[in-house]
XYZ file of C-alpha atoms in Angstrom:
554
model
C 27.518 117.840 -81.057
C 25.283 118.438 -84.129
C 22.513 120.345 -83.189
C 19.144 119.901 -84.767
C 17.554 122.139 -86.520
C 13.794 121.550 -86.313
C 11.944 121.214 -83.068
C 10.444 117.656 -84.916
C 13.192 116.481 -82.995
C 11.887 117.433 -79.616
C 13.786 114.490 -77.292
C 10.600 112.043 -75.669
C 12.358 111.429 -72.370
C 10.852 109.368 -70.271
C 9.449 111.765 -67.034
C 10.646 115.174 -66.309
C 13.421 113.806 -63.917
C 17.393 112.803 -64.370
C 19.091 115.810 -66.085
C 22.450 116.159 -67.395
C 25.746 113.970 -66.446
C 27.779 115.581 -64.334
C 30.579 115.749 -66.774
C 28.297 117.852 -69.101
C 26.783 120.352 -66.530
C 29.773 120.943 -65.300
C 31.825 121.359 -68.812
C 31.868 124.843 -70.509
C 30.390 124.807 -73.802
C 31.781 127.057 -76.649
C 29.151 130.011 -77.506
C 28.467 128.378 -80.785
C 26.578 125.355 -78.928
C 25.005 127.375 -76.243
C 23.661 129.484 -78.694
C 22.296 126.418 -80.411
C 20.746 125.145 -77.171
C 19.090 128.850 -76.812
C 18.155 128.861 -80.193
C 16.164 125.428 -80.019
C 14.356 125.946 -76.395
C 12.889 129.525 -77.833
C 12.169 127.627 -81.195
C 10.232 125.011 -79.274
C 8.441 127.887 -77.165
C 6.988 129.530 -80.167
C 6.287 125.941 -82.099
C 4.980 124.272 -79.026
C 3.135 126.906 -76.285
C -0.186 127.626 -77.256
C 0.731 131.595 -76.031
C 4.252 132.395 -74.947
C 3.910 136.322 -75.801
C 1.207 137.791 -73.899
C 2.760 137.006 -70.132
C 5.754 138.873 -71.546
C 4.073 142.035 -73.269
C 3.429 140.266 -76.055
C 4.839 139.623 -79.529
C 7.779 141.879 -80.229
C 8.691 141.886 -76.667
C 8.563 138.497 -76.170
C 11.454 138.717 -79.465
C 13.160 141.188 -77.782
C 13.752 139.543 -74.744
C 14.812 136.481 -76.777
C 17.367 138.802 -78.595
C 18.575 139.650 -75.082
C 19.141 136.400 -74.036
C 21.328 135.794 -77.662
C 23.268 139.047 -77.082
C 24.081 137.765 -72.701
C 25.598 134.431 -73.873
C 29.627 134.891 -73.202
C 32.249 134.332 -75.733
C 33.954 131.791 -73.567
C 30.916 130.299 -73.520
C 28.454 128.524 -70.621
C 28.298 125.238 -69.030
C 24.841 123.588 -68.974
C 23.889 125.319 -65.445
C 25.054 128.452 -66.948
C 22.083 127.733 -69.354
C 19.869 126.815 -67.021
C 20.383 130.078 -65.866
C 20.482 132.396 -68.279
C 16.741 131.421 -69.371
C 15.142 130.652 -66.340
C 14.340 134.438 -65.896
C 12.291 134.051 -69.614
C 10.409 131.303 -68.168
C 9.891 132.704 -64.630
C 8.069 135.410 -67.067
C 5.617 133.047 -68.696
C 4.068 132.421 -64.517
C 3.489 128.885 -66.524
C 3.975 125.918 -64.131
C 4.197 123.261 -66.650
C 6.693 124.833 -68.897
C 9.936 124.759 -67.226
C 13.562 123.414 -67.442
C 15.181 121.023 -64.960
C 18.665 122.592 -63.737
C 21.781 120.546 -64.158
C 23.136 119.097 -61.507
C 26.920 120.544 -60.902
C 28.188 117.344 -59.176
C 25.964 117.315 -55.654
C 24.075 120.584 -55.906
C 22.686 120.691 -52.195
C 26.625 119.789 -50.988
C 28.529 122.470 -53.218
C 25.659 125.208 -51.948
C 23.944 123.987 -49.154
C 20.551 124.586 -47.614
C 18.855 125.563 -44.649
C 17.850 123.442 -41.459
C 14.068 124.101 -42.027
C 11.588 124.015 -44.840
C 8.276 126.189 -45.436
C 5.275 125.306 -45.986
C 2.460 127.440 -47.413
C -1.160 127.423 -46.241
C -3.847 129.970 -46.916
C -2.590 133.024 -45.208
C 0.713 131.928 -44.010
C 4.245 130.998 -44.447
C 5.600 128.873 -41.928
C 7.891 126.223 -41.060
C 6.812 122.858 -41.358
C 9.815 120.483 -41.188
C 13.243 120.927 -38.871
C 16.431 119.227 -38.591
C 17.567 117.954 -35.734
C 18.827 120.906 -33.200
C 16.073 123.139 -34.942
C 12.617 121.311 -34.143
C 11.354 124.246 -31.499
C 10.978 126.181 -34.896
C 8.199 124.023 -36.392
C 5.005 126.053 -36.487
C 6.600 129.429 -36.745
C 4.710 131.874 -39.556
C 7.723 133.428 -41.472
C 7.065 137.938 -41.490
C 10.702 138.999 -42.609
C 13.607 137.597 -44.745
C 16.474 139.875 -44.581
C 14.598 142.850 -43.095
C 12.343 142.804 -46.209
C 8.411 141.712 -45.493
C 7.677 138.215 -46.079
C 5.164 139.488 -49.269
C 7.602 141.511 -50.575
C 10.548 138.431 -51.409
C 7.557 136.415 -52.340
C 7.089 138.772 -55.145
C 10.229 138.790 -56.138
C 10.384 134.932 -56.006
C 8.604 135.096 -59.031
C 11.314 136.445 -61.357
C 13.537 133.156 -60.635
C 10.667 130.151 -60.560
C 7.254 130.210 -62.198
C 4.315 130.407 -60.374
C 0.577 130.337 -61.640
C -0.868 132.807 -58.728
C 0.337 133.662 -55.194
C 0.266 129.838 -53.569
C 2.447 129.256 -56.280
C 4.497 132.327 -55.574
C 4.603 130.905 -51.869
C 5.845 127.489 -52.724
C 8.462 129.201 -55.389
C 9.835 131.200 -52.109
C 9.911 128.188 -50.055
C 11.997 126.416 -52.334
C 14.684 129.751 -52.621
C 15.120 130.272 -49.500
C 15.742 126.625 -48.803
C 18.561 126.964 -51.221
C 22.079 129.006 -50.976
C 22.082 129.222 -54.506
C 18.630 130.578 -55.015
C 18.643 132.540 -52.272
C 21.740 134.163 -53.254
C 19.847 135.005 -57.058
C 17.014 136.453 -54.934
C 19.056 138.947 -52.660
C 21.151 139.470 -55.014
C 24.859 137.802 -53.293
C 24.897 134.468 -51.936
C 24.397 134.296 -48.150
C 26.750 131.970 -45.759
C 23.352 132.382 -43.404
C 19.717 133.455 -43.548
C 18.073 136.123 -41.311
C 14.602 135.797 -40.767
C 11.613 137.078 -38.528
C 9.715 134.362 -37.176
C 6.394 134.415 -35.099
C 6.043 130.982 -32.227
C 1.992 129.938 -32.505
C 2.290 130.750 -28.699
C 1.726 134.366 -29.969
C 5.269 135.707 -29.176
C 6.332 138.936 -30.769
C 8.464 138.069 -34.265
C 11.928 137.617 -33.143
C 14.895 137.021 -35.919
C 16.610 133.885 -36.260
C 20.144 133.260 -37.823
C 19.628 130.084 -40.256
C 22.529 128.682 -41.621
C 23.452 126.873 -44.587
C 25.095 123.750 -45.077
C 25.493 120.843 -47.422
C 22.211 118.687 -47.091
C 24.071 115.517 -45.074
C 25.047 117.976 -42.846
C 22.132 118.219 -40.979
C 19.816 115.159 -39.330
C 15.982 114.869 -40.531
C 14.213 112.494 -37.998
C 11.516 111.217 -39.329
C 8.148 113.232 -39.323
C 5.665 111.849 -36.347
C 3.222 110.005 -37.188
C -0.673 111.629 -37.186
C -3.140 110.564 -35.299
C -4.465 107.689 -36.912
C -3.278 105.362 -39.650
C -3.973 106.810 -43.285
C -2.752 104.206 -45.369
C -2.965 100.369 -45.512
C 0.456 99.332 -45.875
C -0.553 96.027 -48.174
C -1.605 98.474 -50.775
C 0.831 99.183 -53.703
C 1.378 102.207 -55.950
C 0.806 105.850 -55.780
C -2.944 105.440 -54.469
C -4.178 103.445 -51.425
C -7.404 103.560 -49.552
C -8.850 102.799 -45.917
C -11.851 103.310 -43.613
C -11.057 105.910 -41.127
C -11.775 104.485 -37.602
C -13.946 104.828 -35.721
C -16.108 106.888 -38.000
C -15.544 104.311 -40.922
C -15.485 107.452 -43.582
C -13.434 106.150 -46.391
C -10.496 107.837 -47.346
C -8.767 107.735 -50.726
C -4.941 108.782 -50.252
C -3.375 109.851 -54.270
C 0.292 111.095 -54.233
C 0.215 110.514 -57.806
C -2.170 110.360 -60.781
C -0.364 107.190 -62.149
C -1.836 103.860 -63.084
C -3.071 100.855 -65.256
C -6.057 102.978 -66.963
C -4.170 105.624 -68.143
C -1.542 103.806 -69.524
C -3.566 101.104 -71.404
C -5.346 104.603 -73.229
C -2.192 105.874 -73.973
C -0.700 102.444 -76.046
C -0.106 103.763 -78.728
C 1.892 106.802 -77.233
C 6.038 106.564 -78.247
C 7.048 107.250 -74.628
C 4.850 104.705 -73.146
C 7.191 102.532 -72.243
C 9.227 105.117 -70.182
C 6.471 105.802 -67.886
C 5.818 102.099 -67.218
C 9.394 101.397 -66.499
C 9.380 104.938 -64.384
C 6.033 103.469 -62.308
C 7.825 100.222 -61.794
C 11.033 101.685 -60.368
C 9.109 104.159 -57.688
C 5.906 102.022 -56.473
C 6.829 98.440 -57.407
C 10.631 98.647 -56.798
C 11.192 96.238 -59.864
C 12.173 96.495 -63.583
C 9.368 96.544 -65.935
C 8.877 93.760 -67.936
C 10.004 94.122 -71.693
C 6.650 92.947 -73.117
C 4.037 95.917 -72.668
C 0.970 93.800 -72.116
C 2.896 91.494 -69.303
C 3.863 95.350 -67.590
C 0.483 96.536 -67.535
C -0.935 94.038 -66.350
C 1.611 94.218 -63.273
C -0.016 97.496 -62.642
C -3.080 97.635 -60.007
C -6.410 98.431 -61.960
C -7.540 102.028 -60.062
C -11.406 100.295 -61.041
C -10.634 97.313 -58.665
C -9.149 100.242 -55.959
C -12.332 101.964 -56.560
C -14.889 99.108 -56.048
C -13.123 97.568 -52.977
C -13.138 101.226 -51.120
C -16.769 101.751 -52.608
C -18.502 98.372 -51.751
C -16.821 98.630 -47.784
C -18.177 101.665 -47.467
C -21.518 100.531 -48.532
C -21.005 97.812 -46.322
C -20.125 99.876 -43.542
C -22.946 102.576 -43.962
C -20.501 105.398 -44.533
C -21.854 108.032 -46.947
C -18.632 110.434 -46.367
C -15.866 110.267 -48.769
C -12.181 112.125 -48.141
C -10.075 112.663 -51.175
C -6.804 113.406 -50.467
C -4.367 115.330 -53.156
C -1.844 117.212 -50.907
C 1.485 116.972 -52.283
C 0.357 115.697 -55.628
C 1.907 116.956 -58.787
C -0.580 115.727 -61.276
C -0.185 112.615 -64.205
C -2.749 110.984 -65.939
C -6.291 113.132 -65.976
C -7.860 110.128 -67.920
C -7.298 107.805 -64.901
C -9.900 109.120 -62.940
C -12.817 107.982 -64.414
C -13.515 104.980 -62.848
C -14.141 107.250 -59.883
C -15.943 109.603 -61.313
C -18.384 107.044 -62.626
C -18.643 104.845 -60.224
C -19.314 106.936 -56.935
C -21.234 109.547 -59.661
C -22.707 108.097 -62.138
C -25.446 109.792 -64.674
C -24.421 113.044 -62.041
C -20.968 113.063 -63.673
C -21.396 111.616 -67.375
C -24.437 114.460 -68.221
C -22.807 116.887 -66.047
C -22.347 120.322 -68.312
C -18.991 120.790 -67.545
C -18.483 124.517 -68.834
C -14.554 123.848 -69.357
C -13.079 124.757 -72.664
C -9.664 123.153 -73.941
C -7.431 124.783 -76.673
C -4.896 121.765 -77.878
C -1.887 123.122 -80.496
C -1.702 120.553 -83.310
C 2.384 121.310 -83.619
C 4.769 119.281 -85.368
C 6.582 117.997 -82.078
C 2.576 116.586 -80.709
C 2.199 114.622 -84.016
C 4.988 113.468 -83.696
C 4.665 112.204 -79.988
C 0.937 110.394 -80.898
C 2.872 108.974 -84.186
C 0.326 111.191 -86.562
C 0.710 112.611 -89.915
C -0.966 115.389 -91.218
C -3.442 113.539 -93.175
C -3.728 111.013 -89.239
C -4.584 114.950 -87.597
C -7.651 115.178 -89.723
C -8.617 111.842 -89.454
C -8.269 112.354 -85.459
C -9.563 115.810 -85.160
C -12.281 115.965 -87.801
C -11.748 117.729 -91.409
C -10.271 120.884 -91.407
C -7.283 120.621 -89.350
C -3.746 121.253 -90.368
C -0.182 121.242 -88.519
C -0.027 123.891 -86.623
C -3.795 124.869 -86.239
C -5.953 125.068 -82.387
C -8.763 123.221 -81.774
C -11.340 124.650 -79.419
C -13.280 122.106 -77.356
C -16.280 122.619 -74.430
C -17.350 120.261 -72.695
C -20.445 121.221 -72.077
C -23.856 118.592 -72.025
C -24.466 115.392 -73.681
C -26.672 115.687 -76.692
C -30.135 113.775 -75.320
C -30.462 110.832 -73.904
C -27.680 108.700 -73.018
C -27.006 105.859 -74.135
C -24.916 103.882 -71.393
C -24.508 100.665 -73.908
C -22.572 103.522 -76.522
C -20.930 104.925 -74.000
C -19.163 102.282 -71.903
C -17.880 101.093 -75.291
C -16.197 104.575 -75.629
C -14.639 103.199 -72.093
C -13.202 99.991 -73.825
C -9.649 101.349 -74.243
C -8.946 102.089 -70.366
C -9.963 98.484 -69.713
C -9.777 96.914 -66.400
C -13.521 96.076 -66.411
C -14.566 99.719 -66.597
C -16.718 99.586 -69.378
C -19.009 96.628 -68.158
C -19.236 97.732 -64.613
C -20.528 101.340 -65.828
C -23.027 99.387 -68.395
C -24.289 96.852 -65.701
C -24.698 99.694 -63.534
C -26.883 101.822 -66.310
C -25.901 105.493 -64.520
C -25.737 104.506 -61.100
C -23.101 104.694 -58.981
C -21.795 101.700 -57.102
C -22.197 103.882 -53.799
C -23.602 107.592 -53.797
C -20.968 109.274 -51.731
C -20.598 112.916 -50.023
C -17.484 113.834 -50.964
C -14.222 115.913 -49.067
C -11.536 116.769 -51.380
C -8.292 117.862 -49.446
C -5.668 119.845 -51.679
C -2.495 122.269 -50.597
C -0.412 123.985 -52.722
C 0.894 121.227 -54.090
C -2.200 119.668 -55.505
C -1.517 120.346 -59.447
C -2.027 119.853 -63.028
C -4.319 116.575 -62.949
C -4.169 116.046 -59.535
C -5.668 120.065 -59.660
C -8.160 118.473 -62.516
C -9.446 115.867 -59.833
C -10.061 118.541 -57.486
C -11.844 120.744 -59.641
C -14.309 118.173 -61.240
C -14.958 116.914 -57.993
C -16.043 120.514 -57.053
C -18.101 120.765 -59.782
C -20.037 117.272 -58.700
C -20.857 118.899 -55.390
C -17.706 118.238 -53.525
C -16.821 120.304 -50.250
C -12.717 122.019 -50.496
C -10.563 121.738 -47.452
C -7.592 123.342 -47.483
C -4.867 125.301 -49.173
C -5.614 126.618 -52.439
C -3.684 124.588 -55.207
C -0.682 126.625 -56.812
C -2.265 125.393 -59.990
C -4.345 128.526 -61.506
C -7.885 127.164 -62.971
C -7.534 129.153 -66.123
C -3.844 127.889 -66.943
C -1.423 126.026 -69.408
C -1.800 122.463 -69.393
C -0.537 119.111 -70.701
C 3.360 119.000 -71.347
C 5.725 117.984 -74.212
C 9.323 116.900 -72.718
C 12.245 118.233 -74.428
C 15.935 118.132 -74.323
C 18.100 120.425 -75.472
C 20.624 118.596 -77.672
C 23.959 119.683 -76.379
C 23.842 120.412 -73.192
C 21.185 117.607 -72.763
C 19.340 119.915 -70.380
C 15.343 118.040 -70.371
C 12.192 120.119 -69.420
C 8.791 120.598 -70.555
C 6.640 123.150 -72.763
C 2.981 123.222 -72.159
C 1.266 122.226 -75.464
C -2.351 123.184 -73.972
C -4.339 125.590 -72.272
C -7.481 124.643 -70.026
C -10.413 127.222 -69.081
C -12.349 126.052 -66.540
C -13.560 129.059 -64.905
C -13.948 130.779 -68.212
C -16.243 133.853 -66.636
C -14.281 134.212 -63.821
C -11.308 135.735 -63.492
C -10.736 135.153 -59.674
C -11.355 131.881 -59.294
C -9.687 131.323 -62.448
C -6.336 132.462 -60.827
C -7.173 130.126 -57.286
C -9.971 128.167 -56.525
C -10.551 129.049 -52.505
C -10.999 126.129 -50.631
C -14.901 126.183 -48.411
C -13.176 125.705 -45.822
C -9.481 127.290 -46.223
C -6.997 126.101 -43.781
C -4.973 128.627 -42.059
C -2.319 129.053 -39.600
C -4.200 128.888 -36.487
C -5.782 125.527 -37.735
C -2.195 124.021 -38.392
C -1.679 125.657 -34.584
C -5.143 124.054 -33.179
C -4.389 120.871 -34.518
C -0.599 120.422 -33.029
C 1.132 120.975 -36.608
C 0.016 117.355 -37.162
C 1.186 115.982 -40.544
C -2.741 114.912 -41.104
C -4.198 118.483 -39.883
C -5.917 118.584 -42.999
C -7.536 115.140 -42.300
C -8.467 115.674 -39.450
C -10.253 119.305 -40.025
C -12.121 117.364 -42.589
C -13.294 114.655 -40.090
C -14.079 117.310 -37.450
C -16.712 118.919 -40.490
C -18.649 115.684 -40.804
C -18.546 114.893 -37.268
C -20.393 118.178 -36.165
C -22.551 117.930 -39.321
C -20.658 121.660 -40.386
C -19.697 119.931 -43.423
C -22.050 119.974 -46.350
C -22.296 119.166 -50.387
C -23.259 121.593 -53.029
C -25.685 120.644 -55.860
C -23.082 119.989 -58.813
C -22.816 123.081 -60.629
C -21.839 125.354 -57.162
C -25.502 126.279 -55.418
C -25.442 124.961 -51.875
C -28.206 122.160 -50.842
């Protein structure tokens, strides 16, 4: 296979999900191509990152580690999991969650290795195991203190070197998926084990006792189905990634996004090149259909998030309820754009003159023209004078310039359509509903899921929960590429988002108010909805409160 020599050529695959044919990962590559492959993901590092030296040491060793990487491939040569491999350690480096690679499947990965019986789960200052098979279920709730005889911090540490993680939640979830996996288990202790030894602690407050886990291929072992919570969270009749209710008997409304997918978003993004493959991607997961050829008969098979918004806004107007949970656990981010519609309509004039203090740094390379269909001369015209391939452009937020004007400004709204921009100009700055708001994240909640979280922080919004693996002060917004003869697709970030700018703490994790540890998950039965349920326990006993937007308590 020809390889090709610029990174102009970066591959516009659809999502970051199907990887290589099993004929390719599995076939061994002479070193010729591999080196090819190596060549073009380090290429599109330096093009495409916006800083892929300074995690590493910087410049020259950034190149020397590259050089290293050259010098390890074999001279009979790799097969596309052997190149998988060799550079995850490079990217492990960068501690960059959105740059990444998405290992080859050899055939049925989880058969040929197997995994373990359990999974983690990470909250705030544990480990602990959330799901069981079948045979294994009196381990649920158990904090994890020892893998191996080595302290639970210390192989989360070292998890680091073989996954990327942003700050220690993301460390946590990176040692929750090795362990769960023979292979990656086997990287992190350094031979591959046939069984795992671990010290486990029983929320009955037994002394840590060690457990033999074994591993075997994933239809080996029975998952029943997790319980069901409490209560009801979702309304079945709802379609798509985001779904609403009224929590009885309280009647606080609860918004439930496992995704940051929909209609808004992708009626900005029209003009986009690989458009089409996230429409047909949506379709397949929440609609279970194809997606029709014509784009404006597909989008308009996609629910409007404004119409979600209003219905959930106007019943709990109806019903009285001034408490609002937001719900991001598990969510891996999307579209940051389609959130507006909430943001305007439960915040109005709070949100749109809100001096956000974030600062974004975009990289104008030749592979993110190329994905908005730009040419040099369409960068200016986009970015303002000035602006050349390959330049940053520095953007805060910060306040509106005077007065605004709501008539000029739900214009600029036009392109999500879906109503947006004449509900926000009928309104004139107020919100449909003024809400008190619960945002729920874990260390899942990332990238624009992360985004939601944060804003709504900003606008006064009480945290529950785990703190997102997503750092605050991070690398953001991804370019897919594949590498062109292995066919190996992944992502490099192409941005980098400040939006804690002056502080370097939160910047790493933003703490939830109310963080939810161990003993909560303990107090509350392990329940799936713990979270949930903590939240509604706040507003019941009037503990929970809202900040004035900007972080000062009321």
């Amino acid at each position: 296979m020809a390889c090709h020599s610029s990174v102009r050529t970066l591959f516009l695959c659809v999502m970051l999900c199907a990887v290589a044919a099993e004929g390719i990962a599995q076939e061994t590559m002479p070193r010729e191509l591999v080196v090819q492959d190596v060549r073009f993901f380090l290429r599109s590092l330096e093009e495409v990152h916006p800083d892929p030296y300074s995690a590493l040491g910087g410049k020259i060793e950034f190149k020397r580690r590259a050089q290293a990487i050259l010098w390890d491939v074999p001279e009979s040569g790799l097969t596309a999991r052997g190149i998988h491999d060799l550079l995850a350690p490079l990217i492990a480096g960068l501690g960059d969650g959105h740059t990444r690679l998405i290992a080859p499947e050899s055939g049925d990965d989880e058969a040929l290795y197997g995994v373990l019986p359990v999974r983690f789960g990470v909250v705030t200052d544990a480990i602990y195991v959330a799901l069981a098979a079948r045979g294994f279920e009196d381990l649920i709730g158990h904090r994890l203190t020892r893998v191996e005889e080595r302290p639970v911090d210390e192989v989360r540490a070292a998890a680091r070197s073989l996954l990327p993680a942003e700050n220690e939640f993301g460390a946590g979830r990176a040692l929750a998926r090795t362990l769960r996996s023979q292979r990656l288990a086997g990287e992190l202790l350094g031979q591959r084990p046939e069984s795992l030894r671990v010290d486990l602690v029983s929320p009955d407050g037994i002394p840590a006792a060690e457990r033999e886990l074994p591993y075997a291929a994933a239809d080996s072992w029975t998952w029943d189905l997790q319980p069901a919570g409490q209560f009801e969270t979702e309304d079945p009749d709802q379609v798509g990634p985001i779904r609403w209710r009224l929590l009885e008997p309280s009647g606080t409304g609860y918004l439930r996004l496992r995704s940051i997918e929909g209609r808004e978003a992708f009626e900005q993004a029209r003009d986009r090149s690989d458009l089409p493959g996230y429409v047909g991607r949506y379709y397949e997961r929440y609609l279970d259909a194809e997606a029709p050829a014509e784009l404006d008969r597909a989008l308009a098979g996609i629910p409007c998030f404004t119409e979600t918004v209003v219905d959930l806004l106007t019943a709990m107007r109806d019903r009285g309820s001034d408490w609002l949970i937001v719900d991001v656990r598990g969510n891996g981010g999307g579209w940051s754009s389609l959130m507006k519609p909430l943001y305007l309509l439960a915040f109005g004039r709070t949100y749109a003159e809100y001096p956000f203090p974030d600062t974004w740094i975009d990289s104008a390379s030749p592979a993110f023209l190329e994905l908005n269909g730009w040419t040099a001369g369409q960068l200016a015209d986009e970015w303002g004078a000035g602006y050349d391939v390959g330049d940053y452009r520095f953007e805060t937020v910060g306040p509106p310039q005077g007065d605004r004007d709501w008539n000029e400004y739900s214009a600029s709204l036009e392109s999500l359509g879906c109503g947006l921009a004449a509900r926000v100009r009928s309104l004139d700055g107020l919100p449909i509903h003024p809400v008190d708001v619960i945002v729920i994240t874990d260390s899942g909640t990332f990238s624009a899921a992360f985004q939601l979280a944060y804003t709504l922080w900003r606008l006064g919004a009480t945290v529950v929960g785990t703190p997102s693996a997503q750092a605050g002060n991070a690398f953001t917004n991804v370019l897919p590429i594949e590498l062109p003869n292995s066919r190996i697709r992944g992502s490099v970030a192409r941005s980098a988002q400040l939006f804690f700018p002056d502080d370097e703490a939160l910047g790493r994790a933003l703490m939830p108010d109310y963080p939810v540890r161990w003993r909560d998950l303990e107090r509350f039965g392990f329940d799936r909805d713990a979270e949930v349920i903590y939240a509604l326990e706040l507003i019941s006993s009037g503990s929970a409160y809202q900040r004035a937007p900007g972080g000062t308590d009321e």
